[in-house]
PDB file of C-alpha atoms (C1' of nucleotides) in Angstrom:
ATOM      1  CA  MET A   3       8.110 -11.045  16.174  1.00 57.00           C
ATOM      2  CA  ASN A   4       8.841  -8.291  13.388  1.00 83.00           C
ATOM      3  CA  LEU A   5       6.173  -5.799  11.990  1.00 88.00           C
ATOM      4  CA  ARG A   6       6.921  -6.854   8.402  1.00 89.00           C
ATOM      5  CA  GLN A   7       7.733 -11.095   9.640  1.00 90.00           C
ATOM      6  CA  ASP A   8       3.694 -10.306   9.757  1.00 92.00           C
ATOM      7  CA  ILE A   9       3.351  -8.765   6.829  1.00 94.00           C
ATOM      8  CA  TYR A  10       5.177 -11.252   4.775  1.00 94.00           C
ATOM      9  CA  GLN A  11       3.621 -14.236   6.213  1.00 94.00           C
ATOM     10  CA  LEU A  12       0.269 -12.529   4.906  1.00 95.00           C
ATOM     11  CA  VAL A  13       1.179 -11.695   1.991  1.00 96.00           C
ATOM     12  CA  ARG A  14       2.497 -15.282   0.555  1.00 95.00           C
ATOM     13  CA  GLN A  15      -1.004 -16.396   1.534  1.00 96.00           C
ATOM     14  CA  ILE A  16      -2.904 -14.278  -1.543  1.00 97.00           C
ATOM     15  CA  PRO A  17      -3.545 -16.395  -4.162  1.00 96.00           C
ATOM     16  CA  PRO A  18      -2.444 -16.546  -7.358  1.00 97.00           C
ATOM     17  CA  GLY A  19      -5.036 -15.013  -9.359  1.00 97.00           C
ATOM     18  CA  SER A  20      -5.900 -12.325  -6.234  1.00 97.00           C
ATOM     19  CA  VAL A  21      -5.091  -8.894  -5.276  1.00 97.00           C
ATOM     20  CA  ALA A  22      -4.936  -7.398  -2.015  1.00 97.00           C
ATOM     21  CA  THR A  23      -4.219  -4.217  -1.209  1.00 97.00           C
ATOM     22  CA  TYR A  24      -2.262  -2.245   1.283  1.00 97.00           C
ATOM     23  CA  GLY A  25      -4.243  -1.281   3.967  1.00 96.00           C
ATOM     24  CA  GLN A  26      -6.535  -5.079   3.763  1.00 96.00           C
ATOM     25  CA  ILE A  27      -3.436  -6.815   4.520  1.00 96.00           C
ATOM     26  CA  ALA A  28      -2.605  -4.371   7.504  1.00 95.00           C
ATOM     27  CA  HIS A  29      -6.373  -5.327   8.630  1.00 94.00           C
ATOM     28  CA  LEU A  30      -5.905  -8.698   8.553  1.00 95.00           C
ATOM     29  CA  LEU A  31      -3.328  -8.651  10.695  1.00 94.00           C
ATOM     30  CA  GLY A  32      -5.154  -6.029  13.130  1.00 92.00           C
ATOM     31  CA  LEU A  33      -3.248  -3.068  12.225  1.00 92.00           C
ATOM     32  CA  PRO A  34      -5.664  -1.201   9.535  1.00 90.00           C
ATOM     33  CA  ASN A  35      -3.210   2.080   9.568  1.00 92.00           C
ATOM     34  CA  HIS A  36      -0.292   0.431   9.601  1.00 94.00           C
ATOM     35  CA  ALA A  37      -1.631   0.532   5.227  1.00 95.00           C
ATOM     36  CA  ARG A  38       2.105   2.536   4.945  1.00 95.00           C
ATOM     37  CA  GLN A  39       4.061   0.144   6.518  1.00 95.00           C
ATOM     38  CA  VAL A  40       2.725  -2.959   4.293  1.00 95.00           C
ATOM     39  CA  GLY A  41       4.288  -1.792   1.343  1.00 93.00           C
ATOM     40  CA  TYR A  42       7.314  -0.265   3.349  1.00 91.00           C
ATOM     41  CA  ALA A  43       8.067  -3.966   4.240  1.00 92.00           C
ATOM     42  CA  LEU A  44       7.181  -4.783   0.898  1.00 93.00           C
ATOM     43  CA  TYR A  45       9.675  -2.549  -0.760  1.00 89.00           C
ATOM     44  CA  GLN A  46      12.367  -4.347   1.117  1.00 86.00           C
ATOM     45  CA  VAL A  47      11.220  -7.944  -0.339  1.00 89.00           C
ATOM     46  CA  ALA A  48      13.166  -9.047  -3.504  1.00 86.00           C
ATOM     47  CA  LEU A  49      11.906  -9.505  -6.904  1.00 85.00           C
ATOM     48  CA  ASP A  50      13.817 -13.198  -6.421  1.00 86.00           C
ATOM     49  CA  SER A  51      11.773 -13.560  -3.118  1.00 90.00           C
ATOM     50  CA  ASP A  52       9.101 -15.792  -2.092  1.00 92.00           C
ATOM     51  CA  ILE A  53       6.610 -13.691  -1.138  1.00 94.00           C
ATOM     52  CA  PRO A  54       4.067 -12.324  -4.324  1.00 95.00           C
ATOM     53  CA  TRP A  55       5.345  -9.023  -3.288  1.00 94.00           C
ATOM     54  CA  HIS A  56       2.923  -7.604  -7.371  1.00 95.00           C
ATOM     55  CA  ARG A  57      -0.186  -9.254  -5.864  1.00 97.00           C
ATOM     56  CA  VAL A  58      -0.068  -5.925  -3.385  1.00 96.00           C
ATOM     57  CA  ILE A  59      -1.265  -2.993  -4.532  1.00 96.00           C
ATOM     58  CA  ASN A  60      -3.203   0.720  -3.377  1.00 96.00           C
ATOM     59  CA  ALA A  61      -6.753   0.819  -2.521  1.00 96.00           C
ATOM     60  CA  GLN A  62      -7.587   2.643  -6.089  1.00 96.00           C
ATOM     61  CA  GLY A  63      -7.128  -0.634  -7.170  1.00 96.00           C
ATOM     62  CA  LYS A  64      -3.594   0.374  -9.179  1.00 95.00           C
ATOM     63  CA  ILE A  65       0.261  -0.397  -9.185  1.00 95.00           C
ATOM     64  CA  SER A  66       2.317   1.725  -7.219  1.00 93.00           C
ATOM     65  CA  THR A  67       5.400   3.952  -8.434  1.00 87.00           C
ATOM     66  CA  ALA A  68       8.865   4.398  -6.390  1.00 83.00           C
ATOM     67  CA  PRO A  69      11.851   6.063  -7.309  1.00 76.00           C
ATOM     68  CA  GLN A  70      13.931   3.347  -6.779  1.00 72.00           C
ATOM     69  CA  ARG A  71      11.577  -0.164  -6.604  1.00 80.00           C
ATOM     70  CA  HIS A  72      12.801  -3.556  -6.891  1.00 80.00           C
ATOM     71  CA  GLY A  73      11.863  -3.798 -10.545  1.00 82.00           C
ATOM     72  CA  THR A  74       8.989  -1.209 -12.039  1.00 88.00           C
ATOM     73  CA  ASP A  75       5.032  -0.509 -12.149  1.00 88.00           C
ATOM     74  CA  GLU A  76       5.761  -2.338 -15.709  1.00 89.00           C
ATOM     75  CA  GLN A  77       7.203  -5.489 -13.771  1.00 90.00           C
ATOM     76  CA  GLN A  78       4.498  -5.781 -11.482  1.00 93.00           C
ATOM     77  CA  ARG A  79       1.603  -5.409 -13.549  1.00 94.00           C
ATOM     78  CA  TRP A  80       3.420  -8.143 -16.602  1.00 95.00           C
ATOM     79  CA  ARG A  81       2.631 -10.759 -13.043  1.00 95.00           C
ATOM     80  CA  LEU A  82       0.201  -9.952 -12.742  1.00 96.00           C
ATOM     81  CA  GLU A  83      -1.277 -10.491 -16.378  1.00 97.00           C
ATOM     82  CA  ALA A  84       0.128 -13.998 -16.441  1.00 97.00           C
ATOM     83  CA  GLU A  85      -2.073 -15.134 -13.407  1.00 97.00           C
ATOM     84  CA  GLY A  86      -4.980 -13.921 -14.944  1.00 97.00           C
ATOM     85  CA  ILE A  87      -5.809 -10.697 -13.367  1.00 97.00           C
ATOM     86  CA  GLU A  88      -6.950  -8.205 -15.743  1.00 97.00           C
ATOM     87  CA  PHE A  89      -6.403  -4.674 -15.750  1.00 96.00           C
ATOM     88  CA  ASP A  90      -8.904  -1.379 -17.136  1.00 95.00           C
ATOM     89  CA  PRO A  91      -8.218   1.085 -20.133  1.00 94.00           C
ATOM     90  CA  GLN A  92      -6.913   2.879 -17.013  1.00 93.00           C
ATOM     91  CA  GLY A  93      -4.634   0.407 -15.421  1.00 94.00           C
ATOM     92  CA  ARG A  94      -6.696  -0.300 -12.699  1.00 96.00           C
ATOM     93  CA  ILE A  95      -7.878  -3.713 -11.369  1.00 97.00           C
ATOM     94  CA  ASP A  96     -11.365  -4.434 -10.445  1.00 96.00           C
ATOM     95  CA  LEU A  97     -11.110  -5.119  -6.565  1.00 96.00           C
ATOM     96  CA  LYS A  98     -14.582  -6.779  -6.654  1.00 94.00           C
ATOM     97  CA  ARG A  99     -13.856  -9.614  -8.837  1.00 95.00           C
ATOM     98  CA  PHE A 100      -9.854  -9.719  -7.762  1.00 97.00           C
ATOM     99  CA  GLY A 101      -9.806  -8.774  -4.462  1.00 96.00           C
ATOM    100  CA  TRP A 102      -8.067 -11.356  -2.211  1.00 96.00           C
ATOM    101  CA  ARG A 103     -10.477 -12.328   0.155  1.00 92.00           C
ATOM    102  CA  PRO A 104      -9.347 -14.927   2.840  1.00 88.00           C
ATOM    103  CA  LEU A 105     -12.830 -14.961   4.887  1.00 70.00           C
ATOM    104  CA  GLY A 106     -14.804 -15.946   1.749  1.00 63.00           C
ATOM    105  CA  GLU A 107     -16.977 -13.014   2.257  1.00 60.00           C
ATOM    106  CA  LYS A 108     -19.801 -12.274   0.029  1.00 59.00           C
ATOM    107  CA  HIS A 109     -19.622  -8.990  -2.261  1.00 52.00           C
ATOM    108  CA  GLY A 110     -22.656  -7.599  -0.556  1.00 55.00           C
ATOM    109  CA  GLY A 111     -26.710  -9.567  -0.465  1.00 54.00           C
TER     110      GLY A 111
ATOM    111  C1'  DA B  28      14.646  12.667  21.289  1.00 53.22           C
ATOM    112  C1'  DA B  29      13.299  15.467  17.217  1.00 53.22           C
ATOM    113  C1'  DC B  30      12.944  16.158  12.311  1.00 53.22           C
ATOM    114  C1'  DC B  31      11.886  14.290   7.324  1.00 53.22           C
ATOM    115  C1'  DT B  32      10.823  10.941   4.759  1.00 53.22           C
ATOM    116  C1'  DG B  33       8.061   7.452   2.722  1.00 53.22           C
ATOM    117  C1'  DA B  34       5.291   0.564  -2.431  1.00 53.22           C
ATOM    118  C1'  DC B  35      -1.146   4.693   1.920  1.00 53.22           C
ATOM    119  C1'  DG B  36      -5.776   5.514   3.616  1.00 53.22           C
ATOM    120  C1'  DA B  37      -9.915   8.664   4.225  1.00 53.22           C
ATOM    121  C1'  DC B  38     -12.457  12.501   3.457  1.00 53.22           C
ATOM    122  C1'  DG B  39     -14.606  16.868   1.967  1.00 53.22           C
ATOM    123  C1'  DC B  40     -15.474  19.320  -2.878  1.00 53.22           C
TER     124       DC B  40
ATOM    125  C1'  DG C   6     -15.620   9.534  -9.012  1.00 53.22           C
ATOM    126  C1'  DG C   7     -11.141  12.443  -9.611  1.00 53.22           C
ATOM    127  C1'  DC C   8      -7.775  15.631  -6.551  1.00 53.22           C
ATOM    128  C1'  DG C   9      -6.285  17.561  -2.945  1.00 53.22           C
ATOM    129  C1'  DT C  10      -5.650  17.717   2.412  1.00 53.22           C
ATOM    130  C1'  DC C  11      -4.334  15.667   6.441  1.00 53.22           C
ATOM    131  C1'  DG C  12      -3.092  11.501   9.440  1.00 53.22           C
ATOM    132  C1'  DC C  13      -1.187   7.172  10.342  1.00 53.22           C
ATOM    133  C1'  DC C  14       3.273   4.715  12.299  1.00 53.22           C
ATOM    134  C1'  DA C  15       8.076   3.338  11.750  1.00 53.22           C
ATOM    135  C1'  DG C  16      12.818   3.835   9.580  1.00 53.22           C
ATOM    136  C1'  DG C  17      16.877   7.242   8.911  1.00 53.22           C
ATOM    137  C1'  DT C  18      19.565  11.138  10.009  1.00 53.22           C
TER     138       DT C  18
END
DNA sequence: AACCTGACGACGC
DNA sequence: GGCGTCGCCAGGT
């Protein structure tokens, strides 16, 4: 069992119209400090992959960037907007509204 | 095995 | 809430 295997498996659980953070993915796997590994794994994912890599962002609700990632930050944003996800004037996403809730948790009281 | 790098995250100011 | 610094683990050389 490879770490990426778990990561990909979980990322594919993210429904369209919702986004998850690297930390969340890792956290759900029981690896809260493997947040980086999550992004590192997605880094190897291809654009035509069955994995919704575009539904994964950082805890700041922003799209990260890489020197040699597959596609561009615009590519990711384009896909997210196509799913109904809204962006702030600062290019951020409200995780409180579009944040993935696999547990169906409530947003507090 | 050690060092450096890397789609990140939490804490302090 | 934004910016800067340290920590975390895995991969490549």
